[in-house]
Each structure stands twice: as C-alpha cells, then as structure tokens.
Coordinates of N, CA and C in Angstrom, one line a residue:
M1 N -73.7 -5.8 67.9 CA -73.0 -4.8 68.6 C -71.8 -4.3 67.8
V2 N -71.7 -3.0 67.8 CA -70.6 -2.4 67.0 C -69.3 -2.4 67.8
I3 N -68.2 -2.7 67.2 CA -66.9 -2.7 67.9 C -66.4 -1.3 68.1
T4 N -66.1 -0.9 69.3 CA -65.6 0.4 69.7 C -64.1 0.4 70.1
P5 N -63.5 1.5 70.1 CA -62.0 1.6 70.4 C -61.7 1.0 71.8
E6 N -62.6 1.1 72.7 CA -62.4 0.6 74.1 C -62.2 -1.0 74.1
M7 N -62.7 -1.6 73.0 CA -62.7 -3.1 73.0 C -61.4 -3.7 72.4
I8 N -60.5 -2.8 71.9 CA -59.3 -3.3 71.3 C -58.4 -4.1 72.3
G9 N -58.0 -5.3 71.8 CA -57.1 -6.1 72.6 C -57.9 -7.1 73.5
S10 N -59.2 -7.0 73.6 CA -59.9 -8.0 74.4 C -60.3 -9.2 73.5
I11 N -60.6 -10.3 74.2 CA -61.0 -11.5 73.5 C -62.5 -11.7 73.9
V12 N -63.3 -11.8 72.9 CA -64.8 -12.0 73.1 C -65.2 -13.3 72.5
G13 N -66.3 -13.9 73.1 CA -66.9 -15.1 72.5 C -68.1 -14.7 71.7
I14 N -68.1 -15.0 70.4 CA -69.2 -14.7 69.5 C -70.0 -15.9 69.1
Y15 N -71.3 -15.9 69.4 CA -72.1 -17.1 69.2 C -72.5 -17.2 67.7
N16 N -72.3 -18.3 67.1 CA -72.6 -18.5 65.6 C -73.9 -19.3 65.4
G17 N -74.6 -19.6 66.5 CA -75.8 -20.4 66.3 C -75.6 -21.8 66.9
K18 N -74.4 -22.2 67.0 CA -74.1 -23.5 67.5 C -73.1 -23.5 68.7
T19 N -72.0 -22.8 68.5 CA -70.9 -22.7 69.5 C -70.4 -21.2 69.6
F20 N -69.6 -21.0 70.6 CA -69.0 -19.7 70.7 C -67.6 -19.7 70.1
N21 N -67.3 -18.7 69.3 CA -65.9 -18.6 68.7 C -65.2 -17.5 69.4
Q22 N -64.0 -17.8 69.8 CA -63.1 -16.8 70.5 C -62.5 -15.9 69.4
V23 N -62.7 -14.5 69.5 CA -62.2 -13.6 68.6 C -61.5 -12.5 69.3
E24 N -60.2 -12.2 68.9 CA -59.5 -11.1 69.5 C -59.8 -9.8 68.7
I25 N -60.1 -8.8 69.4 CA -60.5 -7.5 68.7 C -59.2 -6.8 68.3
K26 N -59.1 -6.4 67.1 CA -58.0 -5.6 66.5 C -58.4 -4.3 66.1
P27 N -57.5 -3.3 65.9 CA -57.8 -1.9 65.5 C -58.6 -1.8 64.2
E28 N -58.3 -2.7 63.3 CA -58.9 -2.6 62.0 C -60.4 -3.1 62.0
M29 N -60.8 -3.6 63.1 CA -62.2 -4.1 63.3 C -63.2 -3.0 63.8
I30 N -62.6 -1.8 64.1 CA -63.5 -0.8 64.7 C -64.6 -0.4 63.7
G31 N -65.8 -0.3 64.1 CA -66.9 0.1 63.3 C -67.7 -1.0 62.7
H32 N -67.1 -2.2 62.8 CA -67.8 -3.4 62.2 C -68.6 -4.0 63.3
Y33 N -69.5 -4.9 62.9 CA -70.3 -5.7 63.9 C -69.6 -6.9 64.3
L34 N -69.8 -7.4 65.5 CA -69.2 -8.6 66.0 C -69.5 -9.8 65.2
G35 N -70.8 -9.9 64.7 CA -71.2 -11.1 64.0 C -70.5 -11.2 62.6
E36 N -69.8 -10.2 62.1 CA -69.1 -10.3 60.9 C -67.9 -11.2 61.0
F37 N -67.4 -11.5 62.2 CA -66.2 -12.2 62.4 C -66.4 -13.6 62.9
S38 N -67.6 -14.1 62.9 CA -68.0 -15.5 63.3 C -68.9 -16.1 62.2
I39 N -68.3 -17.0 61.4 CA -69.1 -17.5 60.3 C -70.2 -18.5 60.8
T40 N -71.4 -18.4 60.2 CA -72.5 -19.1 60.8 C -72.8 -20.3 60.0
Y41 N -72.1 -20.6 59.0 CA -72.4 -21.8 58.2 C -71.0 -22.5 57.8
K42 N -71.1 -23.8 57.5 CA -70.0 -24.6 57.1 C -69.8 -24.5 55.6
P43 N -68.7 -24.0 55.1 CA -68.5 -23.9 53.6 C -68.6 -25.3 53.0
V44 N -69.2 -25.3 51.8 CA -69.5 -26.5 51.1 C -68.2 -27.0 50.4
K45 N -67.9 -28.3 50.6 CA -66.8 -28.9 49.9 C -67.4 -29.9 48.9
H46 N -67.3 -29.6 47.6 CA -67.8 -30.5 46.6 C -66.9 -31.6 46.3
G47 N -67.5 -32.8 46.3 CA -66.7 -34.0 46.0 C -67.0 -34.5 44.6
R48 N -66.7 -35.7 44.3 CA -67.0 -36.3 43.0 C -68.4 -36.7 43.0
P49 N -69.1 -36.6 41.8 CA -70.5 -37.1 41.7 C -70.5 -38.6 41.8
G50 N -71.6 -39.1 42.5 CA -71.7 -40.5 42.7 C -72.6 -41.2 41.6
I51 N -72.8 -42.5 41.7 CA -73.7 -43.2 40.8 C -75.1 -42.6 40.9
G52 N -75.7 -42.3 39.8 CA -77.1 -41.7 39.7 C -77.1 -40.2 39.8
A53 N -75.9 -39.6 39.8 CA -75.9 -38.1 40.0 C -76.3 -37.4 38.7
T54 N -76.1 -38.1 37.6 CA -76.5 -37.5 36.3 C -77.4 -38.5 35.5
H55 N -78.0 -37.9 34.5 CA -78.9 -38.7 33.6 C -78.1 -39.8 32.8
S56 N -76.9 -39.4 32.4 CA -76.1 -40.3 31.6 C -75.4 -41.4 32.4
S57 N -75.5 -41.4 33.7 CA -74.8 -42.4 34.6 C -75.5 -43.8 34.4
R58 N -76.7 -43.8 33.8 CA -77.4 -45.1 33.6 C -76.5 -46.0 32.7
F59 N -75.7 -45.4 31.8 CA -75.0 -46.2 30.8 C -73.6 -46.5 31.3
I60 N -73.2 -46.1 32.5 CA -71.9 -46.5 33.0 C -72.1 -47.8 33.8
P61 N -71.3 -48.8 33.5 CA -71.5 -50.1 34.2 C -71.0 -50.0 35.6
L62 N -71.7 -50.7 36.5 CA -71.3 -50.8 37.9 C -70.2 -51.7 38.0
K63 N -69.3 -51.5 39.0 CA -68.1 -52.4 39.1 C -68.4 -53.8 39.5

C-alpha cells in the first residue's frame, strides 16, 4: 500500500512476517510503500570463528 498525504501523523502496524511493527507516518514517507519501513530479517552479527571453522584450525591446540 502506498503512503498518501491523508495518512500523515497516524500510527500503523506493519506486519514483517512474524510480528507487527508500529510505525508513525511522516511527510517524507509519502509515495513509498508501507513495507519499506518494516525490516523483514534480522541483520547478521558476525562473531569470532570457532574451532573447525577453517582448514588451518587443525594445527591449533585445544585448550
């Protein structure tokens, strides 16, 4: 659904596939789709590689 000027100031719930996210409609959002403002995935947070993550980890002694 495209955001129209009549929707400015209202708060809508946008479904992201799991939950509804509350989004307040602002003037700069006019013409965009509602789904653009509700992220549908969890951004990846890369940690440190574990034992066995690389080919060379065979030569690292276990604690």
